PDB file of C-alpha atoms in Angstrom:
ATOM      1  CA  GLU H 204      30.943  41.079  52.310  1.00  0.00           C
ATOM      2  CA  PRO H 205      32.315  38.740  54.577  1.00  0.00           C
ATOM      3  CA  GLU H 206      31.525  34.648  54.462  1.00  0.00           C
ATOM      4  CA  VAL H 207      32.378  31.607  56.520  1.00  0.00           C
ATOM      5  CA  THR H 208      34.494  29.532  54.200  1.00  0.00           C
ATOM      6  CA  GLN H 209      34.782  25.713  54.094  1.00  0.00           C
ATOM      7  CA  THR H 210      37.203  23.315  52.877  1.00  0.00           C
ATOM      8  CA  PRO H 211      37.199  21.003  51.062  1.00  0.00           C
ATOM      9  CA  SER H 212      34.073  21.502  49.367  1.00  0.00           C
ATOM     10  CA  HIS H 213      33.483  17.786  48.441  1.00  0.00           C
ATOM     11  CA  GLN H 214      35.554  14.717  50.232  1.00  0.00           C
ATOM     12  CA  VAL H 215      35.176  11.490  49.393  1.00  0.00           C
ATOM     13  CA  THR H 216      36.653   9.102  51.925  1.00  0.00           C
ATOM     14  CA  GLN H 217      36.450   4.951  52.327  1.00  0.00           C
ATOM     15  CA  MET H 218      34.786   3.506  55.267  1.00  0.00           C
ATOM     16  CA  GLY H 219      37.271   3.115  58.481  1.00  0.00           C
ATOM     17  CA  GLN H 220      38.883   5.885  57.941  1.00  0.00           C
ATOM     18  CA  GLU H 221      39.298   9.509  59.488  1.00  0.00           C
ATOM     19  CA  VAL H 222      38.127  13.034  57.756  1.00  0.00           C
ATOM     20  CA  ILE H 223      38.923  16.449  59.006  1.00  0.00           C
ATOM     21  CA  LEU H 224      36.531  19.084  57.622  1.00  0.00           C
ATOM     22  CA  ARG H 225      37.942  22.582  57.905  1.00  0.00           C
ATOM     23  CA  CYS H 226      36.053  26.081  58.412  1.00  0.00           C
ATOM     24  CA  VAL H 227      37.110  29.716  58.676  1.00  0.00           C
ATOM     25  CA  PRO H 228      34.704  31.764  60.843  1.00  0.00           C
ATOM     26  CA  ILE H 229      34.200  35.347  59.877  1.00  0.00           C
ATOM     27  CA  SER H 230      36.717  36.635  61.747  1.00  0.00           C
ATOM     28  CA  ASN H 231      35.461  38.839  64.900  1.00  0.00           C
ATOM     29  CA  HIS H 232      32.716  36.491  65.421  1.00  0.00           C
ATOM     30  CA  LEU H 233      32.917  34.345  68.607  1.00  0.00           C
ATOM     31  CA  TYR H 234      30.365  31.441  68.130  1.00  0.00           C
ATOM     32  CA  PHE H 235      31.026  28.667  66.112  1.00  0.00           C
ATOM     33  CA  TYR H 236      28.867  25.805  64.820  1.00  0.00           C
ATOM     34  CA  TRP H 237      28.688  22.126  63.169  1.00  0.00           C
ATOM     35  CA  TYR H 238      26.024  21.273  61.349  1.00  0.00           C
ATOM     36  CA  ARG H 239      24.946  18.436  58.911  1.00  0.00           C
ATOM     37  CA  GLN H 240      22.272  17.223  56.404  1.00  0.00           C
ATOM     38  CA  ILE H 241      21.719  14.283  54.828  1.00  0.00           C
ATOM     39  CA  LEU H 242      20.364  14.762  51.852  1.00  0.00           C
ATOM     40  CA  GLY H 243      16.574  14.620  51.451  1.00  0.00           C
ATOM     41  CA  GLN H 244      16.653  15.535  55.351  1.00  0.00           C
ATOM     42  CA  LYS H 245      16.385  18.537  57.369  1.00  0.00           C
ATOM     43  CA  VAL H 246      19.418  20.424  58.590  1.00  0.00           C
ATOM     44  CA  GLU H 247      20.518  18.987  62.637  1.00  0.00           C
ATOM     45  CA  PHE H 248      22.703  20.878  65.145  1.00  0.00           C
ATOM     46  CA  LEU H 249      26.172  18.599  65.782  1.00  0.00           C
ATOM     47  CA  VAL H 250      28.084  21.295  67.955  1.00  0.00           C
ATOM     48  CA  SER H 251      28.273  24.708  69.444  1.00  0.00           C
ATOM     49  CA  PHE H 252      31.912  25.783  70.611  1.00  0.00           C
ATOM     50  CA  TYR H 253      32.515  29.111  72.402  1.00  0.00           C
ATOM     51  CA  ASN H 254      35.580  30.079  74.335  1.00  0.00           C
ATOM     52  CA  ASN H 255      37.800  27.421  73.348  1.00  0.00           C
ATOM     53  CA  GLU H 256      34.979  25.017  74.579  1.00  0.00           C
ATOM     54  CA  ILE H 257      32.327  23.149  73.833  1.00  0.00           C
ATOM     55  CA  SER H 258      29.127  24.639  74.798  1.00  0.00           C
ATOM     56  CA  GLU H 259      26.635  22.251  73.594  1.00  0.00           C
ATOM     57  CA  LYS H 260      26.486  19.088  71.744  1.00  0.00           C
ATOM     58  CA  SER H 261      23.495  16.879  70.341  1.00  0.00           C
ATOM     59  CA  GLU H 262      23.003  13.375  70.768  1.00  0.00           C
ATOM     60  CA  ILE H 263      24.536  12.734  67.120  1.00  0.00           C
ATOM     61  CA  PHE H 264      27.775  14.012  68.130  1.00  0.00           C
ATOM     62  CA  ASP H 265      29.517  11.554  70.151  1.00  0.00           C
ATOM     63  CA  ASP H 266      33.173  10.066  70.857  1.00  0.00           C
ATOM     64  CA  GLN H 267      33.943   9.506  66.837  1.00  0.00           C
ATOM     65  CA  PHE H 268      33.160  12.797  66.564  1.00  0.00           C
ATOM     66  CA  SER H 269      35.904  15.893  67.935  1.00  0.00           C
ATOM     67  CA  VAL H 270      36.170  19.627  67.149  1.00  0.00           C
ATOM     68  CA  GLU H 271      39.343  21.914  67.509  1.00  0.00           C
ATOM     69  CA  ARG H 272      40.072  25.467  67.042  1.00  0.00           C
ATOM     70  CA  PRO H 273      44.098  25.244  66.486  1.00  0.00           C
ATOM     71  CA  ASP H 274      44.773  28.885  65.484  1.00  0.00           C
ATOM     72  CA  GLY H 275      42.956  31.998  65.709  1.00  0.00           C
ATOM     73  CA  SER H 276      41.467  31.341  62.355  1.00  0.00           C
ATOM     74  CA  ASN H 277      40.143  27.484  61.808  1.00  0.00           C
ATOM     75  CA  PHE H 278      37.349  25.907  63.417  1.00  0.00           C
ATOM     76  CA  THR H 279      37.867  21.642  62.240  1.00  0.00           C
ATOM     77  CA  LEU H 280      35.373  19.004  62.481  1.00  0.00           C
ATOM     78  CA  LYS H 281      37.318  15.430  62.782  1.00  0.00           C
ATOM     79  CA  ILE H 282      34.993  12.296  62.238  1.00  0.00           C
ATOM     80  CA  ARG H 283      37.310   9.662  63.628  1.00  0.00           C
ATOM     81  CA  SER H 284      36.315   5.360  61.961  1.00  0.00           C
ATOM     82  CA  THR H 285      33.650   7.119  59.065  1.00  0.00           C
ATOM     83  CA  LYS H 286      30.721   4.981  58.436  1.00  0.00           C
ATOM     84  CA  LEU H 287      28.288   5.143  55.517  1.00  0.00           C
ATOM     85  CA  GLU H 288      25.481   6.618  57.619  1.00  0.00           C
ATOM     86  CA  ASP H 289      27.880   9.628  57.742  1.00  0.00           C
ATOM     87  CA  SER H 290      27.664  11.030  54.399  1.00  0.00           C
ATOM     88  CA  ALA H 291      25.957  14.276  54.447  1.00  0.00           C
ATOM     89  CA  MET H 292      26.630  17.872  53.858  1.00  0.00           C
ATOM     90  CA  TYR H 293      28.717  19.389  57.107  1.00  0.00           C
ATOM     91  CA  PHE H 294      27.537  23.016  57.320  1.00  0.00           C
ATOM     92  CA  CYS H 295      29.993  25.397  59.318  1.00  0.00           C
ATOM     93  CA  ALA H 296      28.205  28.402  60.725  1.00  0.00           C
ATOM     94  CA  SER H 297      29.661  31.519  62.980  1.00  0.00           C
ATOM     95  CA  LYS H 298      27.985  34.578  65.035  1.00  0.00           C
ATOM     96  CA  GLU H 299      28.508  37.268  66.967  1.00  0.00           C
ATOM     97  CA  SER H 300      26.538  38.096  70.352  1.00  0.00           C
ATOM     98  CA  ASN H 301      22.433  38.800  69.384  1.00  0.00           C
ATOM     99  CA  GLN H 302      22.857  38.225  65.811  1.00  0.00           C
ATOM    100  CA  PRO H 303      21.880  35.394  63.964  1.00  0.00           C
ATOM    101  CA  GLN H 304      24.354  32.638  63.157  1.00  0.00           C
ATOM    102  CA  HIS H 305      26.070  32.919  59.194  1.00  0.00           C
ATOM    103  CA  PHE H 306      26.929  29.716  57.481  1.00  0.00           C
ATOM    104  CA  GLY H 307      29.633  28.418  55.242  1.00  0.00           C
ATOM    105  CA  ASP H 308      28.755  27.035  51.976  1.00  0.00           C
ATOM    106  CA  GLY H 309      29.183  23.117  53.157  1.00  0.00           C
ATOM    107  CA  THR H 310      31.634  20.634  52.728  1.00  0.00           C
ATOM    108  CA  ARG H 311      30.049  17.470  51.201  1.00  0.00           C
ATOM    109  CA  LEU H 312      30.903  14.117  52.679  1.00  0.00           C
ATOM    110  CA  SER H 313      30.987  10.927  50.468  1.00  0.00           C
ATOM    111  CA  ILE H 314      31.501   7.764  52.844  1.00  0.00           C
ATOM    112  CA  LEU H 315      32.839   4.457  50.375  1.00  0.00           C
TER     113      LEU H 315
ATOM    114  CA  ARG U1030       6.324  14.778  68.999  1.00  0.00           C
ATOM    115  CA  LYS U1031       9.303  16.685  66.010  1.00  0.00           C
ATOM    116  CA  GLU U1032      10.728  19.872  67.660  1.00  0.00           C
ATOM    117  CA  VAL U1033      10.030  22.059  64.724  1.00  0.00           C
ATOM    118  CA  GLU U1034       7.310  20.754  62.211  1.00  0.00           C
ATOM    119  CA  GLN U1035       6.489  22.340  58.910  1.00  0.00           C
ATOM    120  CA  ASP U1036       3.900  21.218  55.870  1.00  0.00           C
ATOM    121  CA  PRO U1037       6.998  19.790  53.172  1.00  0.00           C
ATOM    122  CA  GLY U1038       4.445  20.693  50.562  1.00  0.00           C
ATOM    123  CA  PRO U1039       5.586  20.930  47.749  1.00  0.00           C
ATOM    124  CA  PHE U1040       3.791  24.777  46.474  1.00  0.00           C
ATOM    125  CA  ASN U1041       3.236  25.559  43.248  1.00  0.00           C
ATOM    126  CA  VAL U1042       2.247  28.850  42.689  1.00  0.00           C
ATOM    127  CA  PRO U1043       2.300  31.373  39.818  1.00  0.00           C
ATOM    128  CA  GLU U1044       4.060  34.228  39.361  1.00  0.00           C
ATOM    129  CA  GLY U1045       2.469  37.135  41.697  1.00  0.00           C
ATOM    130  CA  ALA U1046       0.525  34.743  43.952  1.00  0.00           C
ATOM    131  CA  THR U1047       0.259  35.008  47.585  1.00  0.00           C
ATOM    132  CA  VAL U1048       1.809  32.377  49.604  1.00  0.00           C
ATOM    133  CA  ALA U1049       1.840  31.426  53.129  1.00  0.00           C
ATOM    134  CA  PHE U1050       3.633  29.011  55.131  1.00  0.00           C
ATOM    135  CA  ASN U1051       3.394  27.278  58.898  1.00  0.00           C
ATOM    136  CA  CYS U1052       5.350  26.160  61.203  1.00  0.00           C
ATOM    137  CA  THR U1053       4.291  24.904  64.935  1.00  0.00           C
ATOM    138  CA  TYR U1054       7.080  23.942  67.524  1.00  0.00           C
ATOM    139  CA  SER U1055       7.280  22.476  70.296  1.00  0.00           C
ATOM    140  CA  ASN U1056       9.355  23.751  73.078  1.00  0.00           C
ATOM    141  CA  SER U1057       7.341  26.454  75.446  1.00  0.00           C
ATOM    142  CA  ALA U1058      10.905  27.840  76.259  1.00  0.00           C
ATOM    143  CA  SER U1059      11.745  28.432  72.886  1.00  0.00           C
ATOM    144  CA  GLN U1060      12.798  32.513  72.611  1.00  0.00           C
ATOM    145  CA  SER U1061      14.203  33.186  68.998  1.00  0.00           C
ATOM    146  CA  PHE U1062      12.501  32.650  65.569  1.00  0.00           C
ATOM    147  CA  PHE U1063      13.950  32.393  62.185  1.00  0.00           C
ATOM    148  CA  TRP U1064      12.924  31.779  58.833  1.00  0.00           C
ATOM    149  CA  TYR U1065      15.707  30.559  57.062  1.00  0.00           C
ATOM    150  CA  ARG U1066      16.037  30.083  52.796  1.00  0.00           C
ATOM    151  CA  GLN U1067      18.103  26.867  51.174  1.00  0.00           C
ATOM    152  CA  ASP U1068      18.367  26.766  47.103  1.00  0.00           C
ATOM    153  CA  CYS U1069      18.954  23.240  45.753  1.00  0.00           C
ATOM    154  CA  ARG U1070      22.192  21.659  47.670  1.00  0.00           C
ATOM    155  CA  LYS U1071      23.565  25.092  48.831  1.00  0.00           C
ATOM    156  CA  GLU U1072      23.660  26.559  52.800  1.00  0.00           C
ATOM    157  CA  PRO U1073      20.558  27.989  54.403  1.00  0.00           C
ATOM    158  CA  LYS U1074      20.529  31.893  54.193  1.00  0.00           C
ATOM    159  CA  LEU U1075      18.781  33.860  56.328  1.00  0.00           C
ATOM    160  CA  LEU U1076      15.767  35.655  55.219  1.00  0.00           C
ATOM    161  CA  MET U1077      14.162  37.093  58.109  1.00  0.00           C
ATOM    162  CA  SER U1078      14.216  36.626  62.251  1.00  0.00           C
ATOM    163  CA  VAL U1079      10.265  36.354  63.737  1.00  0.00           C
ATOM    164  CA  TYR U1080       9.623  38.947  66.341  1.00  0.00           C
ATOM    165  CA  SER U1081       6.438  38.882  68.689  1.00  0.00           C
ATOM    166  CA  SER U1082       4.804  41.495  67.122  1.00  0.00           C
ATOM    167  CA  GLY U1083       4.986  40.619  63.664  1.00  0.00           C
ATOM    168  CA  ASN U1084       7.338  41.730  61.325  1.00  0.00           C
ATOM    169  CA  GLU U1085       7.518  42.727  57.540  1.00  0.00           C
ATOM    170  CA  ASP U1086      10.584  42.741  54.809  1.00  0.00           C
ATOM    171  CA  GLY U1087       9.559  44.132  51.725  1.00  0.00           C
ATOM    172  CA  ARG U1088       7.222  41.560  50.159  1.00  0.00           C
ATOM    173  CA  PHE U1089       7.379  38.767  53.458  1.00  0.00           C
ATOM    174  CA  THR U1090       5.789  39.101  56.649  1.00  0.00           C
ATOM    175  CA  ALA U1091       6.710  36.989  59.532  1.00  0.00           C
ATOM    176  CA  GLN U1092       4.390  36.539  62.495  1.00  0.00           C
ATOM    177  CA  LEU U1093       4.884  34.757  65.546  1.00  0.00           C
ATOM    178  CA  ASN U1094       2.059  33.401  67.832  1.00  0.00           C
ATOM    179  CA  ARG U1095       3.296  32.332  71.418  1.00  0.00           C
ATOM    180  CA  ALA U1096       0.235  30.796  73.020  1.00  0.00           C
ATOM    181  CA  SER U1097      -0.239  27.919  69.659  1.00  0.00           C
ATOM    182  CA  GLN U1098       3.790  27.684  69.280  1.00  0.00           C
ATOM    183  CA  TYR U1099       2.651  28.893  66.391  1.00  0.00           C
ATOM    184  CA  ILE U1100       5.082  30.629  62.763  1.00  0.00           C
ATOM    185  CA  SER U1101       3.914  31.382  59.826  1.00  0.00           C
ATOM    186  CA  LEU U1102       5.624  33.367  56.437  1.00  0.00           C
ATOM    187  CA  LEU U1103       3.931  35.471  53.760  1.00  0.00           C
ATOM    188  CA  ILE U1104       5.100  35.680  50.368  1.00  0.00           C
ATOM    189  CA  ARG U1105       3.486  38.679  48.438  1.00  0.00           C
ATOM    190  CA  ASP U1106       3.893  38.823  45.017  1.00  0.00           C
ATOM    191  CA  SER U1107       6.088  35.725  44.123  1.00  0.00           C
ATOM    192  CA  LYS U1108       8.689  36.004  42.221  1.00  0.00           C
ATOM    193  CA  LEU U1109      11.158  32.865  40.151  1.00  0.00           C
ATOM    194  CA  SER U1110      13.785  33.745  42.508  1.00  0.00           C
ATOM    195  CA  ASP U1111      11.404  32.586  45.142  1.00  0.00           C
ATOM    196  CA  SER U1112      11.330  29.357  44.411  1.00  0.00           C
ATOM    197  CA  ALA U1113      13.678  27.567  47.100  1.00  0.00           C
ATOM    198  CA  THR U1114      12.468  25.580  50.391  1.00  0.00           C
ATOM    199  CA  TYR U1115      11.648  27.395  53.117  1.00  0.00           C
ATOM    200  CA  LEU U1116      13.022  26.426  56.643  1.00  0.00           C
ATOM    201  CA  CYS U1117      11.353  27.192  60.155  1.00  0.00           C
ATOM    202  CA  VAL U1118      14.147  27.563  62.546  1.00  0.00           C
ATOM    203  CA  VAL U1119      13.863  27.837  66.429  1.00  0.00           C
ATOM    204  CA  LYS U1120      16.876  28.054  68.404  1.00  0.00           C
ATOM    205  CA  ARG U1121      17.527  25.677  71.090  1.00  0.00           C
ATOM    206  CA  ALA U1122      16.920  26.256  74.504  1.00  0.00           C
ATOM    207  CA  ALA U1123      20.522  25.549  75.675  1.00  0.00           C
ATOM    208  CA  SER U1124      23.264  28.031  75.960  1.00  0.00           C
ATOM    209  CA  GLY U1125      24.645  27.668  73.039  1.00  0.00           C
ATOM    210  CA  TYR U1126      22.397  29.228  70.888  1.00  0.00           C
ATOM    211  CA  ALA U1127      22.359  26.292  68.455  1.00  0.00           C
ATOM    212  CA  LEU U1128      19.524  25.932  66.078  1.00  0.00           C
ATOM    213  CA  ASN U1129      16.530  23.343  65.609  1.00  0.00           C
ATOM    214  CA  PHE U1130      15.529  23.409  61.901  1.00  0.00           C
ATOM    215  CA  GLY U1131      12.238  22.011  60.433  1.00  0.00           C
ATOM    216  CA  LYS U1132      12.361  19.784  57.705  1.00  0.00           C
ATOM    217  CA  GLY U1133      11.378  22.685  55.123  1.00  0.00           C
ATOM    218  CA  THR U1134       8.860  23.831  53.033  1.00  0.00           C
ATOM    219  CA  SER U1135       9.225  23.249  48.907  1.00  0.00           C
ATOM    220  CA  LEU U1136       8.013  26.854  46.907  1.00  0.00           C
ATOM    221  CA  LEU U1137       8.091  26.649  43.180  1.00  0.00           C
ATOM    222  CA  VAL U1138       6.931  30.057  41.616  1.00  0.00           C
ATOM    223  CA  THR U1139       6.319  29.113  37.833  1.00  0.00           C
ATOM    224  CA  PRO U1140       5.875  31.895  35.109  1.00  0.00           C
TER     225      PRO U1140
END
């Protein structure tokens, strides 16, 4: 069964550094998402992406964050000048039209 | 008011028991509803969509009450492998098809 893949599985970064989280969505999917889950809290929506542009973003997704689909397969989340409170699991998801979202197994981001 | 609210549990039940989880949502314009399952430190996985008429998938039954903005999940004949956190999920009303998650209800099935 096709899967959403995310790399790295664990990223450790110094506060203030930039980090890029990578995702390869399922190949025929058209809608892409990033979510995050702070330890012990609920999964929170960050951003959705369709047709090479952001279709929706949450209040969490401020100027510190950006997304890109640099080629036909990758979907990246960049966090500039990371803060301690950015430590979380980051999940990428993708979907076809009228189908549920499929989640990758996440990147655990630890900011020191 | 939180957009999706769930009783956090934990629910501790013996194998073979029937257990029910409830969820309420705040946005009456919401159109799509789901139950996801999340194992410790893993990604959410779709358990089932929830339809207005109610739907069943094996031991799992989901119900939706739009008037009360209430969703339920019933698990019959619980198995040890059902131990997980069950997430009530509602599609956001905006156009991106993004999801709003509840915090989840923790289930532990014991021998």
